[in-house]
PDB file of C-alpha atoms in Angstrom:
ATOM      1  CA  MET K   1       0.000   0.000   0.000  1.00 70.00           C
ATOM      2  CA  SER K   2       1.400   3.409  -0.921  1.00 84.00           C
ATOM      3  CA  LEU K   3       1.445   6.489   1.250  1.00 80.00           C
ATOM      4  CA  ASP K   4      -1.628   8.714   1.082  1.00 80.00           C
ATOM      5  CA  ALA K   5       0.113  12.089   0.616  1.00 82.00           C
ATOM      6  CA  SER K   6      -2.838  13.962   2.102  1.00 80.00           C
ATOM      7  CA  ARG K   7      -2.034  12.326   5.472  1.00 81.00           C
ATOM      8  CA  VAL K   8       1.452  13.860   5.653  1.00 82.00           C
ATOM      9  CA  ILE K   9       1.435  16.405   8.461  1.00 82.00           C
ATOM     10  CA  LEU K  10       2.397  19.998   7.660  1.00 83.00           C
ATOM     11  CA  GLY K  11       4.028  22.126  10.346  1.00 82.00           C
ATOM     12  CA  THR K  12       1.716  24.941   9.240  1.00 86.00           C
ATOM     13  CA  TYR K  13      -0.793  23.717  11.799  1.00 88.00           C
ATOM     14  CA  GLY K  14       1.660  23.443  14.710  1.00 92.00           C
ATOM     15  CA  GLN K  15       0.893  25.281  17.926  1.00 94.00           C
ATOM     16  CA  VAL K  16       3.018  26.113  20.984  1.00 96.00           C
ATOM     17  CA  PHE K  17       1.399  26.430  24.410  1.00 97.00           C
ATOM     18  CA  ILE K  18       3.460  27.737  27.336  1.00 96.00           C
ATOM     19  CA  ASP K  19       1.841  27.096  30.710  1.00 96.00           C
ATOM     20  CA  GLY K  20      -1.458  26.603  28.868  1.00 94.00           C
ATOM     21  CA  ASN K  21      -1.298  29.847  26.851  1.00 93.00           C
ATOM     22  CA  TRP K  22      -1.175  29.598  23.049  1.00 94.00           C
ATOM     23  CA  GLN K  23       1.858  31.496  21.745  1.00 94.00           C
ATOM     24  CA  THR K  24       0.676  32.604  18.300  1.00 92.00           C
ATOM     25  CA  ASN K  25       3.978  34.385  17.583  1.00 93.00           C
ATOM     26  CA  PHE K  26       6.072  31.182  17.602  1.00 94.00           C
ATOM     27  CA  ASN K  27       6.327  29.320  14.305  1.00 95.00           C
ATOM     28  CA  HIS K  28       9.067  26.799  15.112  1.00 96.00           C
ATOM     29  CA  LEU K  29       9.506  24.246  17.887  1.00 97.00           C
ATOM     30  CA  GLU K  30      12.064  21.486  18.140  1.00 97.00           C
ATOM     31  CA  ALA K  31      12.488  19.178  21.121  1.00 98.00           C
ATOM     32  CA  LYS K  32      14.525  15.991  21.405  1.00 98.00           C
ATOM     33  CA  VAL K  33      15.731  13.541  24.004  1.00 97.00           C
ATOM     34  CA  GLU K  34      19.154  11.936  24.009  1.00 97.00           C
ATOM     35  CA  VAL K  35      20.052   8.965  26.152  1.00 97.00           C
ATOM     36  CA  GLN K  36      23.477   8.110  27.482  1.00 96.00           C
ATOM     37  CA  LYS K  37      24.373   4.492  26.860  1.00 96.00           C
ATOM     38  CA  LYS K  38      26.850   2.611  29.004  1.00 95.00           C
ATOM     39  CA  GLU K  39      28.940   0.091  27.088  1.00 95.00           C
ATOM     40  CA  LEU K  40      29.204  -3.297  28.753  1.00 95.00           C
ATOM     41  CA  ASN K  41      31.820  -5.871  27.830  1.00 95.00           C
ATOM     42  CA  LEU K  42      30.681  -9.246  29.094  1.00 94.00           C
ATOM     43  CA  SER K  43      32.842 -12.316  29.327  1.00 95.00           C
ATOM     44  CA  GLY K  44      32.006 -14.995  26.778  1.00 94.00           C
ATOM     45  CA  ASP K  45      30.199 -12.463  24.551  1.00 94.00           C
ATOM     46  CA  SER K  46      31.842 -10.915  21.479  1.00 95.00           C
ATOM     47  CA  TRP K  47      29.220  -8.168  21.282  1.00 96.00           C
ATOM     48  CA  VAL K  48      29.424  -4.887  23.169  1.00 96.00           C
ATOM     49  CA  ARG K  49      26.134  -4.599  25.046  1.00 96.00           C
ATOM     50  CA  HIS K  50      24.458  -1.343  26.087  1.00 96.00           C
ATOM     51  CA  LYS K  51      22.645  -0.280  29.224  1.00 96.00           C
ATOM     52  CA  LEU K  52      20.512   2.841  29.148  1.00 96.00           C
ATOM     53  CA  GLY K  53      21.702   5.690  31.358  1.00 95.00           C
ATOM     54  CA  ALA K  54      20.560   9.257  31.998  1.00 96.00           C
ATOM     55  CA  LYS K  55      18.402  11.167  29.506  1.00 97.00           C
ATOM     56  CA  LYS K  56      18.784  14.798  28.430  1.00 98.00           C
ATOM     57  CA  GLY K  57      16.016  16.867  26.839  1.00 98.00           C
ATOM     58  CA  THR K  58      16.895  19.898  24.713  1.00 98.00           C
ATOM     59  CA  GLY K  59      14.982  22.151  22.366  1.00 98.00           C
ATOM     60  CA  THR K  60      14.406  25.491  20.707  1.00 97.00           C
ATOM     61  CA  VAL K  61      11.317  27.616  20.213  1.00 97.00           C
ATOM     62  CA  SER K  62      11.394  30.576  17.839  1.00 96.00           C
ATOM     63  CA  GLY K  63       9.261  33.058  15.967  1.00 95.00           C
ATOM     64  CA  PHE K  64       8.429  36.730  16.059  1.00 96.00           C
ATOM     65  CA  LYS K  65       8.822  39.036  19.039  1.00 94.00           C
ATOM     66  CA  VAL K  66       5.420  40.418  19.966  1.00 94.00           C
ATOM     67  CA  THR K  67       5.533  40.843  23.754  1.00 93.00           C
ATOM     68  CA  SER K  68       8.003  40.600  26.640  1.00 94.00           C
ATOM     69  CA  PHE K  69       6.434  37.287  27.715  1.00 93.00           C
ATOM     70  CA  MET K  70       9.675  35.264  27.623  1.00 93.00           C
ATOM     71  CA  LEU K  71      11.626  37.957  29.480  1.00 93.00           C
ATOM     72  CA  GLU K  72       8.943  38.022  32.169  1.00 93.00           C
ATOM     73  CA  LYS K  73       9.187  34.217  32.513  1.00 93.00           C
ATOM     74  CA  GLY K  74      12.899  34.593  33.143  1.00 94.00           C
ATOM     75  CA  PHE K  75      14.706  31.419  34.141  1.00 96.00           C
ATOM     76  CA  ASN K  76      11.740  30.014  36.060  1.00 96.00           C
ATOM     77  CA  LYS K  77      10.600  26.509  35.088  1.00 97.00           C
ATOM     78  CA  PHE K  78       7.544  26.234  32.844  1.00 97.00           C
ATOM     79  CA  GLU K  79       5.705  23.725  30.666  1.00 98.00           C
ATOM     80  CA  ILE K  80       5.448  23.592  26.878  1.00 98.00           C
ATOM     81  CA  ILE K  81       2.799  21.657  24.963  1.00 97.00           C
ATOM     82  CA  SER K  82       3.471  21.049  21.285  1.00 96.00           C
ATOM     83  CA  LYS K  83       0.374  20.407  19.171  1.00 95.00           C
ATOM     84  CA  LEU K  84       0.316  19.200  15.560  1.00 92.00           C
ATOM     85  CA  ALA K  85      -3.175  19.146  14.060  1.00 88.00           C
ATOM     86  CA  ASP K  86      -3.185  19.085  10.247  1.00 82.00           C
ATOM     87  CA  PRO K  87      -6.873  18.809   9.226  1.00 82.00           C
ATOM     88  CA  GLU K  88      -6.080  16.049   6.693  1.00 81.00           C
ATOM     89  CA  SER K  89      -4.027  13.905   9.097  1.00 78.00           C
ATOM     90  CA  TYR K  90      -5.248  10.876  11.033  1.00 80.00           C
ATOM     91  CA  GLY K  91      -5.693  13.038  14.105  1.00 80.00           C
ATOM     92  CA  PHE K  92      -3.550  15.317  16.203  1.00 88.00           C
ATOM     93  CA  GLU K  93      -0.531  14.881  18.424  1.00 90.00           C
ATOM     94  CA  ARG K  94       0.213  16.689  21.657  1.00 95.00           C
ATOM     95  CA  VAL K  95       3.467  16.334  23.578  1.00 97.00           C
ATOM     96  CA  ARG K  96       4.041  17.952  26.981  1.00 98.00           C
ATOM     97  CA  LEU K  97       7.571  19.052  27.893  1.00 98.00           C
ATOM     98  CA  ILE K  98       8.059  19.110  31.657  1.00 98.00           C
ATOM     99  CA  ASN K  99      10.272  21.474  33.707  1.00 98.00           C
ATOM    100  CA  VAL K 100      11.446  23.589  30.785  1.00 98.00           C
ATOM    101  CA  ILE K 101      14.334  25.928  31.655  1.00 98.00           C
ATOM    102  CA  PRO K 102      15.682  28.497  29.144  1.00 97.00           C
ATOM    103  CA  ASP K 103      19.422  28.379  28.407  1.00 97.00           C
ATOM    104  CA  ARG K 104      19.575  32.105  27.684  1.00 95.00           C
ATOM    105  CA  LEU K 105      17.248  35.066  27.309  1.00 93.00           C
ATOM    106  CA  GLN K 106      17.332  37.426  24.338  1.00 92.00           C
ATOM    107  CA  LEU K 107      17.281  40.936  25.805  1.00 94.00           C
ATOM    108  CA  ALA K 108      17.654  42.790  22.502  1.00 94.00           C
ATOM    109  CA  ASN K 109      18.266  41.822  18.866  1.00 93.00           C
ATOM    110  CA  TRP K 110      16.801  44.170  16.260  1.00 94.00           C
ATOM    111  CA  THR K 111      17.584  45.966  13.012  1.00 97.00           C
ATOM    112  CA  ALA K 112      15.705  48.997  11.691  1.00 97.00           C
ATOM    113  CA  GLY K 113      13.158  48.069   9.021  1.00 97.00           C
ATOM    114  CA  GLU K 114      13.157  44.329   9.825  1.00 96.00           C
ATOM    115  CA  GLU K 115      10.784  42.217  11.889  1.00 95.00           C
ATOM    116  CA  VAL K 116      12.242  41.202  15.244  1.00 96.00           C
ATOM    117  CA  LYS K 117      12.674  37.468  15.699  1.00 95.00           C
ATOM    118  CA  GLU K 118      12.982  35.674  19.018  1.00 95.00           C
ATOM    119  CA  GLU K 119      14.680  32.338  19.692  1.00 95.00           C
ATOM    120  CA  VAL K 120      14.885  30.536  23.019  1.00 95.00           C
ATOM    121  CA  SER K 121      16.936  27.382  23.479  1.00 97.00           C
ATOM    122  CA  PHE K 122      16.049  25.284  26.508  1.00 98.00           C
ATOM    123  CA  THR K 123      16.413  22.039  28.405  1.00 98.00           C
ATOM    124  CA  PHE K 124      13.595  19.992  29.868  1.00 98.00           C
ATOM    125  CA  GLU K 125      13.356  17.216  32.436  1.00 98.00           C
ATOM    126  CA  GLY K 126      10.681  14.903  31.105  1.00 97.00           C
ATOM    127  CA  TYR K 127       7.949  14.557  28.530  1.00 98.00           C
ATOM    128  CA  GLU K 128       4.528  12.995  28.142  1.00 98.00           C
ATOM    129  CA  LEU K 129       2.774  11.978  24.927  1.00 97.00           C
ATOM    130  CA  LEU K 130      -0.717  13.329  25.629  1.00 96.00           C
ATOM    131  CA  ASP K 131      -2.384  12.501  22.294  1.00 91.00           C
ATOM    132  CA  PRO K 132      -0.770  10.122  19.771  1.00 90.00           C
ATOM    133  CA  ILE K 133      -1.632  10.004  16.066  1.00 86.00           C
ATOM    134  CA  LYS K 134      -2.754   6.554  14.977  1.00 84.00           C
ATOM    135  CA  ALA K 135      -3.659   5.390  11.488  1.00 77.00           C
TER     136      ALA K 135
END
């Protein structure tokens, strides 16, 4: 069976919610989790085995500067919910990022005659898949 192209999700319909408030100015969100793996060499086994270790969540949210919302949040922990809801997809997906902490705050970054963009890199300490997309 071939892929139904209409089911491919477009980021156009992505939404960012910070502490429950929709941030209409953000048009990009990336979040990922990396896991540390411990290598184990076992006697009588020619394969290197792996044991899962600590996880690290990192991400970036960016878009247009509209308010001082992110500056007011400061370095206090908050929650982000990512929502993808393309009307032609099999449904929508929501992922909650827990204990989000910004890495840095953008205090000023502007050029006359250009729109001001805002980018915040962050770490997080857990996630929850709230609504999965299923075919």
